[in-house]
GROMACS .gro file of N, CA and C in nm:
model
  405
    1MET      N    1   0.085  -0.118   0.000
    1MET     CA    2   0.000   0.000   0.000
    1MET      C    3   0.089   0.124   0.000
    2ASP      N    4   0.062   0.214  -0.094
    2ASP     CA    5   0.139   0.337  -0.108
    2ASP      C    6   0.069   0.448  -0.029
    3VAL      N    7   0.119   0.475   0.092
    3VAL     CA    8   0.057   0.572   0.181
    3VAL      C    9   0.065   0.713   0.123
    4ASN      N   10   0.176   0.747   0.059
    4ASN     CA   11   0.190   0.880   0.000
    4ASN      C   12   0.087   0.903  -0.110
    5ALA      N   13   0.069   0.805  -0.196
    5ALA     CA   14  -0.031   0.817  -0.302
    5ALA      C   15  -0.171   0.828  -0.243
    6LEU      N   16  -0.196   0.751  -0.138
    6LEU     CA   17  -0.326   0.756  -0.072
    6LEU      C   18  -0.353   0.895  -0.014
    7LEU      N   19  -0.253   0.953   0.048
    7LEU     CA   20  -0.267   1.087   0.106
    7LEU      C   21  -0.289   1.192  -0.003
    8ILE      N   22  -0.214   1.183  -0.112
    8ILE     CA   23  -0.230   1.277  -0.224
    8ILE      C   24  -0.371   1.268  -0.281
    9VAL      N   25  -0.416   1.147  -0.307
    9VAL     CA   26  -0.550   1.126  -0.364
    9VAL      C   27  -0.657   1.177  -0.268
   10PHE      N   28  -0.642   1.147  -0.141
   10PHE     CA   29  -0.740   1.190  -0.042
   10PHE      C   30  -0.749   1.342  -0.036
   11LEU      N   31  -0.635   1.410  -0.026
   11LEU     CA   32  -0.636   1.556  -0.017
   11LEU      C   33  -0.690   1.622  -0.143
   12LEU      N   34  -0.654   1.569  -0.259
   12LEU     CA   35  -0.707   1.624  -0.385
   12LEU      C   36  -0.858   1.601  -0.396
   13THR      N   37  -0.904   1.485  -0.352
   13THR     CA   38  -1.047   1.456  -0.357
   13THR      C   39  -1.125   1.550  -0.266
   14ILE      N   40  -1.076   1.568  -0.145
   14ILE     CA   41  -1.143   1.658  -0.050
   14ILE      C   42  -1.145   1.801  -0.104
   15THR      N   43  -1.034   1.846  -0.161
   15THR     CA   44  -1.027   1.982  -0.215
   15THR      C   45  -1.122   2.001  -0.332
   16ALA      N   46  -1.127   1.904  -0.422
   16ALA     CA   47  -1.219   1.912  -0.537
   16ALA      C   48  -1.364   1.909  -0.490
   17LEU      N   49  -1.395   1.824  -0.393
   17LEU     CA   50  -1.531   1.818  -0.340
   17LEU      C   51  -1.567   1.947  -0.267
   18TYR      N   52  -1.470   2.010  -0.203
   18TYR     CA   53  -1.492   2.140  -0.139
   18TYR      C   54  -1.532   2.243  -0.244
   19GLY      N   55  -1.460   2.246  -0.356
   19GLY     CA   56  -1.494   2.340  -0.463
   19GLY      C   57  -1.632   2.314  -0.519
   20MET      N   58  -1.665   2.188  -0.540
   20MET     CA   59  -1.798   2.152  -0.591
   20MET      C   60  -1.907   2.189  -0.490
   21GLY      N   61  -1.880   2.164  -0.364
   21GLY     CA   62  -1.976   2.198  -0.259
   21GLY      C   63  -2.000   2.347  -0.247
   22MET      N   64  -1.895   2.426  -0.257
   22MET     CA   65  -1.910   2.571  -0.250
   22MET      C   66  -1.983   2.625  -0.372
   23LEU      N   67  -1.962   2.563  -0.486
   23LEU     CA   68  -2.033   2.601  -0.608
   23LEU      C   69  -2.183   2.579  -0.590
   24PHE      N   70  -2.221   2.463  -0.537
   24PHE     CA   71  -2.362   2.436  -0.513
   24PHE      C   72  -2.417   2.519  -0.398
   25ALA      N   73  -2.335   2.549  -0.298
   25ALA     CA   74  -2.380   2.630  -0.185
   25ALA      C   75  -2.421   2.769  -0.230
   26SER      N   76  -2.350   2.825  -0.326
   26SER     CA   77  -2.387   2.957  -0.376
   26SER      C   78  -2.524   2.953  -0.443
   27LEU      N   79  -2.554   2.843  -0.512
   27LEU     CA   80  -2.686   2.829  -0.573
   27LEU      C   81  -2.795   2.815  -0.467
   28PHE      N   82  -2.767   2.739  -0.361
   28PHE     CA   83  -2.865   2.721  -0.255
   28PHE      C   84  -2.895   2.853  -0.185
   29LEU      N   85  -2.792   2.932  -0.158
   29LEU     CA   86  -2.813   3.059  -0.090
   29LEU      C   87  -2.888   3.158  -0.178
   30LEU      N   88  -2.868   3.151  -0.307
   30LEU     CA   89  -2.932   3.246  -0.398
   30LEU      C   90  -3.075   3.205  -0.431
   31TYR      N   91  -3.098   3.077  -0.455
   31TYR     CA   92  -3.229   3.032  -0.503
   31TYR      C   93  -3.311   2.955  -0.400
   32GLY      N   94  -3.254   2.918  -0.288
   32GLY     CA   95  -3.329   2.854  -0.181
   32GLY      C   96  -3.388   2.720  -0.218
   33ARG      N   97  -3.517   2.705  -0.195
   33ARG     CA   98  -3.585   2.577  -0.212
   33ARG      C   99  -3.580   2.524  -0.355
   34GLU      N  100  -3.579   2.613  -0.453
   34GLU     CA  101  -3.572   2.567  -0.592
   34GLU      C  102  -3.442   2.490  -0.617
   35ALA      N  103  -3.333   2.538  -0.562
   35ALA     CA  104  -3.204   2.470  -0.578
   35ALA      C  105  -3.202   2.338  -0.501
   36THR      N  106  -3.275   2.333  -0.391
   36THR     CA  107  -3.281   2.209  -0.313
   36THR      C  108  -3.348   2.098  -0.393
   37HIS      N  109  -3.450   2.133  -0.469
   37HIS     CA  110  -3.517   2.033  -0.552
   37HIS      C  111  -3.423   1.979  -0.660
   38ILE      N  112  -3.343   2.067  -0.717
   38ILE     CA  113  -3.245   2.024  -0.818
   38ILE      C  114  -3.140   1.933  -0.754
   39ALA      N  115  -3.096   1.969  -0.634
   39ALA     CA  116  -2.997   1.885  -0.563
   39ALA      C  117  -3.054   1.747  -0.534
   40ASP      N  118  -3.179   1.742  -0.492
   40ASP     CA  119  -3.243   1.612  -0.466
   40ASP      C  120  -3.252   1.530  -0.594
   41LEU      N  121  -3.278   1.597  -0.705
   41LEU     CA  122  -3.287   1.529  -0.833
   41LEU      C  123  -3.151   1.475  -0.878
   42LEU      N  124  -3.044   1.547  -0.848
   42LEU     CA  125  -2.910   1.507  -0.891
   42LEU      C  126  -2.840   1.409  -0.796
   43GLN      N  127  -2.891   1.394  -0.676
   43GLN     CA  128  -2.822   1.315  -0.574
   43GLN      C  129  -2.799   1.170  -0.616
   44GLU      N  130  -2.902   1.102  -0.658
   44GLU     CA  131  -2.886   0.960  -0.692
   44GLU      C  132  -2.801   0.938  -0.817
   45PRO      N  133  -2.818   1.019  -0.925
   45PRO     CA  134  -2.726   1.002  -1.039
   45PRO      C  135  -2.580   1.026  -1.002
   46ILE      N  136  -2.554   1.120  -0.912
   46ILE     CA  137  -2.416   1.143  -0.868
   46ILE      C  138  -2.364   1.019  -0.796
   47TYR      N  139  -2.444   0.962  -0.708
   47TYR     CA  140  -2.402   0.838  -0.641
   47TYR      C  141  -2.379   0.727  -0.742
   48LEU      N  142  -2.467   0.717  -0.839
   48LEU     CA  143  -2.459   0.611  -0.938
   48LEU      C  144  -2.333   0.622  -1.023
   49PHE      N  145  -2.303   0.744  -1.071
   49PHE     CA  146  -2.189   0.764  -1.159
   49PHE      C  147  -2.056   0.779  -1.086
   50SER      N  148  -2.059   0.805  -0.956
   50SER     CA  149  -1.933   0.831  -0.886
   50SER      C  150  -1.858   0.705  -0.847
   51GLY      N  151  -1.919   0.591  -0.859
   51GLY     CA  152  -1.849   0.468  -0.826
   51GLY      C  153  -1.868   0.423  -0.683
   52ILE      N  154  -1.964   0.480  -0.614
   52ILE     CA  155  -1.990   0.437  -0.476
   52ILE      C  156  -2.042   0.294  -0.474
   53TYR      N  157  -2.130   0.262  -0.567
   53TYR     CA  158  -2.191   0.129  -0.569
   53TYR      C  159  -2.104   0.026  -0.639
   54TYR      N  160  -2.029   0.066  -0.739
   54TYR     CA  161  -1.946  -0.025  -0.819
   54TYR      C  162  -1.839   0.058  -0.889
   55PRO      N  163  -1.728  -0.002  -0.927
   55PRO     CA  164  -1.622   0.073  -0.998
   55PRO      C  165  -1.671   0.121  -1.134
   56VAL      N  166  -1.642   0.245  -1.166
   56VAL     CA  167  -1.683   0.301  -1.295
   56VAL      C  168  -1.563   0.316  -1.387
   57LEU      N  169  -1.461   0.386  -1.343
   57LEU     CA  170  -1.348   0.417  -1.430
   57LEU      C  171  -1.260   0.295  -1.458
   58SER      N  172  -1.238   0.212  -1.359
   58SER     CA  173  -1.149   0.097  -1.378
   58SER      C  174  -1.224  -0.026  -1.431
   59SER      N  175  -1.352  -0.011  -1.457
   59SER     CA  176  -1.432  -0.122  -1.508
   59SER      C  177  -1.434  -0.121  -1.661
   60GLN      N  178  -1.442  -0.238  -1.720
   60GLN     CA  179  -1.451  -0.250  -1.865
   60GLN      C  180  -1.596  -0.257  -1.913
   61VAL      N  181  -1.690  -0.250  -1.822
   61VAL     CA  182  -1.831  -0.269  -1.854
   61VAL      C  183  -1.893  -0.144  -1.917
   62PHE      N  184  -1.849  -0.026  -1.873
   62PHE     CA  185  -1.916   0.097  -1.912
   62PHE      C  186  -1.854   0.158  -2.037
   63SER      N  187  -1.938   0.228  -2.112
   63SER     CA  188  -1.893   0.293  -2.235
   63SER      C  189  -1.809   0.416  -2.201
   64HIS      N  190  -1.744   0.469  -2.302
   64HIS     CA  191  -1.662   0.590  -2.281
   64HIS      C  192  -1.749   0.710  -2.247
   65ALA      N  193  -1.871   0.713  -2.298
   65ALA     CA  194  -1.962   0.824  -2.267
   65ALA      C  195  -1.997   0.825  -2.118
   66VAL      N  196  -2.025   0.709  -2.062
   66VAL     CA  197  -2.056   0.699  -1.919
   66VAL      C  198  -1.934   0.738  -1.836
   67LYS      N  199  -1.817   0.693  -1.878
   67LYS     CA  200  -1.695   0.727  -1.806
   67LYS      C  201  -1.665   0.877  -1.816
   68LEU      N  202  -1.698   0.939  -1.928
   68LEU     CA  203  -1.678   1.083  -1.944
   68LEU      C  204  -1.768   1.161  -1.849
   69VAL      N  205  -1.894   1.122  -1.841
   69VAL     CA  206  -1.987   1.186  -1.747
   69VAL      C  207  -1.939   1.164  -1.604
   70ALA      N  208  -1.898   1.043  -1.573
   70ALA     CA  209  -1.852   1.011  -1.438
   70ALA      C  210  -1.726   1.088  -1.400
   71SER      N  211  -1.641   1.117  -1.498
   71SER     CA  212  -1.516   1.187  -1.468
   71SER      C  213  -1.536   1.334  -1.435
   72MET      N  214  -1.657   1.385  -1.451
   72MET     CA  215  -1.686   1.524  -1.412
   72MET      C  216  -1.719   1.535  -1.264
   73ILE      N  217  -1.728   1.422  -1.196
   73ILE     CA  218  -1.758   1.418  -1.053
   73ILE      C  219  -1.628   1.384  -0.979
   74PRO      N  220  -1.581   1.473  -0.890
   74PRO     CA  221  -1.454   1.447  -0.820
   74PRO      C  222  -1.453   1.316  -0.742
   75LEU      N  223  -1.566   1.279  -0.688
   75LEU     CA  224  -1.574   1.158  -0.608
   75LEU      C  225  -1.541   1.033  -0.690
   76THR      N  226  -1.567   1.037  -0.820
   76THR     CA  227  -1.538   0.923  -0.907
   76THR      C  228  -1.390   0.892  -0.907
   77PHE      N  229  -1.308   0.994  -0.933
   77PHE     CA  230  -1.163   0.974  -0.934
   77PHE      C  231  -1.113   0.931  -0.796
   78GLY      N  232  -1.164   0.997  -0.692
   78GLY     CA  233  -1.118   0.967  -0.557
   78GLY      C  234  -1.149   0.826  -0.513
   79ILE      N  235  -1.273   0.785  -0.529
   79ILE     CA  236  -1.312   0.650  -0.487
   79ILE      C  237  -1.240   0.544  -0.568
   80ASP      N  238  -1.231   0.565  -0.699
   80ASP     CA  239  -1.166   0.466  -0.785
   80ASP      C  240  -1.017   0.453  -0.750
   81ALA      N  241  -0.951   0.567  -0.727
   81ALA     CA  242  -0.808   0.562  -0.692
   81ALA      C  243  -0.787   0.498  -0.555
   82ILE      N  244  -0.870   0.533  -0.459
   82ILE     CA  245  -0.856   0.474  -0.325
   82ILE      C  246  -0.885   0.324  -0.330
   83ARG      N  247  -0.982   0.286  -0.411
   83ARG     CA  248  -1.011   0.143  -0.429
   83ARG      C  249  -0.891   0.070  -0.488
   84LEU      N  250  -0.828   0.131  -0.589
   84LEU     CA  251  -0.710   0.070  -0.651
   84LEU      C  252  -0.593   0.060  -0.553
   85LEU      N  253  -0.574   0.165  -0.473
   85LEU     CA  254  -0.461   0.167  -0.380
   85LEU      C  255  -0.481   0.072  -0.262
   86LEU      N  256  -0.600   0.072  -0.204
   86LEU     CA  257  -0.622  -0.007  -0.084
   86LEU      C  258  -0.659  -0.152  -0.111
   87ILE      N  259  -0.749  -0.174  -0.204
   87ILE     CA  260  -0.798  -0.311  -0.227
   87ILE      C  261  -0.710  -0.386  -0.326
   88MET      N  262  -0.674  -0.320  -0.435
   88MET     CA  263  -0.597  -0.388  -0.539
   88MET      C  264  -0.447  -0.384  -0.514
   89GLY      N  265  -0.402  -0.302  -0.418
   89GLY     CA  266  -0.260  -0.296  -0.385
   89GLY      C  267  -0.175  -0.227  -0.490
   90LYS      N  268  -0.235  -0.139  -0.569
   90LYS     CA  269  -0.161  -0.068  -0.675
   90LYS      C  270  -0.077   0.043  -0.615
   91GLY      N  271   0.011   0.101  -0.697
   91GLY     CA  272   0.098   0.210  -0.654
   91GLY      C  273   0.061   0.341  -0.719
   92ILE      N  274   0.143   0.443  -0.694
   92ILE     CA  275   0.114   0.577  -0.744
   92ILE      C  276   0.115   0.582  -0.897
   93GLU      N  277   0.198   0.500  -0.960
   93GLU     CA  278   0.203   0.499  -1.107
   93GLU      C  279   0.073   0.449  -1.168
   94ASP      N  280  -0.004   0.371  -1.093
   94ASP     CA  281  -0.131   0.319  -1.143
   94ASP      C  282  -0.247   0.417  -1.126
   95VAL      N  283  -0.228   0.516  -1.041
   95VAL     CA  284  -0.334   0.615  -1.018
   95VAL      C  285  -0.293   0.754  -1.066
   96THR      N  286  -0.193   0.761  -1.151
   96THR     CA  287  -0.147   0.890  -1.202
   96THR      C  288  -0.257   0.964  -1.277
   97LEU      N  289  -0.332   0.892  -1.359
   97LEU     CA  290  -0.443   0.954  -1.433
   97LEU      C  291  -0.549   1.008  -1.337
   98HIS      N  292  -0.574   0.937  -1.230
   98HIS     CA  293  -0.670   0.984  -1.130
   98HIS      C  294  -0.620   1.113  -1.065
   99ILE      N  295  -0.491   1.117  -1.034
   99ILE     CA  296  -0.433   1.236  -0.971
   99ILE      C  297  -0.439   1.355  -1.066
  100VAL      N  298  -0.410   1.332  -1.193
  100VAL     CA  299  -0.419   1.439  -1.293
  100VAL      C  300  -0.563   1.487  -1.306
  101GLY      N  301  -0.658   1.394  -1.312
  101GLY     CA  302  -0.799   1.430  -1.322
  101GLY      C  303  -0.846   1.510  -1.202
  102LEU      N  304  -0.807   1.467  -1.084
  102LEU     CA  305  -0.844   1.540  -0.963
  102LEU      C  306  -0.780   1.679  -0.960
  103SER      N  307  -0.655   1.688  -1.005
  103SER     CA  308  -0.587   1.818  -1.009
  103SER      C  309  -0.658   1.913  -1.105
  104LEU      N  310  -0.702   1.862  -1.219
  104LEU     CA  311  -0.777   1.944  -1.314
  104LEU      C  312  -0.910   1.990  -1.254
  105LEU      N  313  -0.978   1.899  -1.187
  105LEU     CA  314  -1.105   1.937  -1.125
  105LEU      C  315  -1.085   2.041  -1.016
  106VAL      N  316  -0.977   2.030  -0.939
  106VAL     CA  317  -0.946   2.131  -0.838
  106VAL      C  318  -0.921   2.266  -0.905
  107ALA      N  319  -0.843   2.264  -1.014
  107ALA     CA  320  -0.810   2.388  -1.085
  107ALA      C  321  -0.932   2.451  -1.150
  108ILE      N  322  -1.032   2.373  -1.181
  108ILE     CA  323  -1.154   2.426  -1.243
  108ILE      C  324  -1.257   2.465  -1.137
  109LEU      N  325  -1.281   2.377  -1.040
  109LEU     CA  326  -1.391   2.396  -0.946
  109LEU      C  327  -1.365   2.506  -0.843
  110LEU      N  328  -1.243   2.519  -0.793
  110LEU     CA  329  -1.217   2.623  -0.693
  110LEU      C  330  -1.237   2.764  -0.747
  111PRO      N  331  -1.181   2.799  -0.864
  111PRO     CA  332  -1.210   2.932  -0.918
  111PRO      C  333  -1.358   2.952  -0.952
  112LEU      N  334  -1.424   2.849  -1.004
  112LEU     CA  335  -1.567   2.860  -1.033
  112LEU      C  336  -1.647   2.884  -0.906
  113ALA      N  337  -1.610   2.816  -0.798
  113ALA     CA  338  -1.679   2.834  -0.670
  113ALA      C  339  -1.658   2.976  -0.619
  114TYR      N  340  -1.538   3.027  -0.632
  114TYR     CA  341  -1.509   3.164  -0.588
  114TYR      C  342  -1.592   3.264  -0.667
  115ILE      N  343  -1.595   3.247  -0.799
  115ILE     CA  344  -1.672   3.337  -0.886
  115ILE      C  345  -1.821   3.328  -0.852
  116ALA      N  346  -1.872   3.208  -0.833
  116ALA     CA  347  -2.014   3.190  -0.803
  116ALA      C  348  -2.051   3.252  -0.669
  117LEU      N  349  -1.966   3.237  -0.570
  117LEU     CA  350  -1.995   3.297  -0.439
  117LEU      C  351  -1.989   3.449  -0.445
  118ARG      N  352  -1.896   3.503  -0.522
  118ARG     CA  353  -1.888   3.650  -0.538
  118ARG      C  354  -2.012   3.703  -0.608
  119ARG      N  355  -2.052   3.635  -0.715
  119ARG     CA  356  -2.173   3.679  -0.788
  119ARG      C  357  -2.297   3.665  -0.701
  120MET      N  358  -2.304   3.559  -0.624
  120MET     CA  359  -2.417   3.541  -0.534
  120MET      C  360  -2.422   3.654  -0.432
  121GLU      N  361  -2.308   3.691  -0.379
  121GLU     CA  362  -2.302   3.799  -0.281
  121GLU      C  363  -2.341   3.932  -0.344
  122GLU      N  364  -2.289   3.960  -0.464
  122GLU     CA  365  -2.323   4.086  -0.532
  122GLU      C  366  -2.471   4.092  -0.566
  123THR      N  367  -2.525   3.983  -0.615
  123THR     CA  368  -2.667   3.978  -0.651
  123THR      C  369  -2.756   3.994  -0.529
  124SER      N  370  -2.720   3.928  -0.421
  124SER     CA  371  -2.802   3.937  -0.300
  124SER      C  372  -2.795   4.077  -0.240
  125LYS      N  373  -2.681   4.145  -0.250
  125LYS     CA  374  -2.671   4.283  -0.202
  125LYS      C  375  -2.752   4.378  -0.290
  126ARG      N  376  -2.745   4.355  -0.421
  126ARG     CA  377  -2.814   4.442  -0.515
  126ARG      C  378  -2.965   4.429  -0.503
  127HIS      N  379  -3.014   4.307  -0.490
  127HIS     CA  380  -3.158   4.284  -0.488
  127HIS      C  381  -3.213   4.264  -0.346
  128GLY      N  382  -3.125   4.261  -0.249
  128GLY     CA  383  -3.170   4.238  -0.111
  128GLY      C  384  -3.231   4.101  -0.094
  129ARG      N  385  -3.171   4.004  -0.161
  129ARG     CA  386  -3.228   3.868  -0.161
  129ARG      C  387  -3.121   3.767  -0.125
  130LEU      N  388  -3.137   3.707  -0.011
  130LEU     CA  389  -3.051   3.598   0.030
  130LEU      C  390  -3.141   3.495   0.097
  131THR      N  391  -3.156   3.381   0.037
  131THR     CA  392  -3.255   3.284   0.081
  131THR      C  393  -3.189   3.173   0.160
  132LEU      N  394  -3.255   3.134   0.267
  132LEU     CA  395  -3.213   3.018   0.344
  132LEU      C  396  -3.319   2.911   0.330
  133ARG      N  397  -3.279   2.787   0.334
  133ARG     CA  398  -3.369   2.675   0.306
  133ARG      C  399  -3.487   2.669   0.403
  134TRP      N  400  -3.465   2.700   0.527
  134TRP     CA  401  -3.569   2.681   0.627
  134TRP      C  402  -3.662   2.801   0.639
  135GLN      N  403  -3.648   2.901   0.555
  135GLN     CA  404  -3.738   3.017   0.560
  135GLN      C  405  -3.857   2.997   0.471
   0.00000   0.00000   0.00000
């Protein structure tokens, strides 16, 4: 088991998920209950494509289109890489593509989350509208 690779994958996964979470949080704060319905609608497909139930990226069963959709979810790379490292006993050279994918998602999602939160703040100040789910 490659502990360094495991730590790298874990930290990149958490960082990418943080960016994705902040991106969705800005939508929830701006649109309230409407965004909650969209999140509920997306929850099960995200679980399905992320590899929680079964391997997606390292499996030969799924088409390239399914793998492409799944690769837009940070959890897919993280779970698949951790599965390869812990269960299959692979090393860092076997999860290099996962690390690159997670790094790209971090580089994309964190700036998008920052921009979305700034726009949400500006819009809520301009219109006096900031919605919380329980209101």
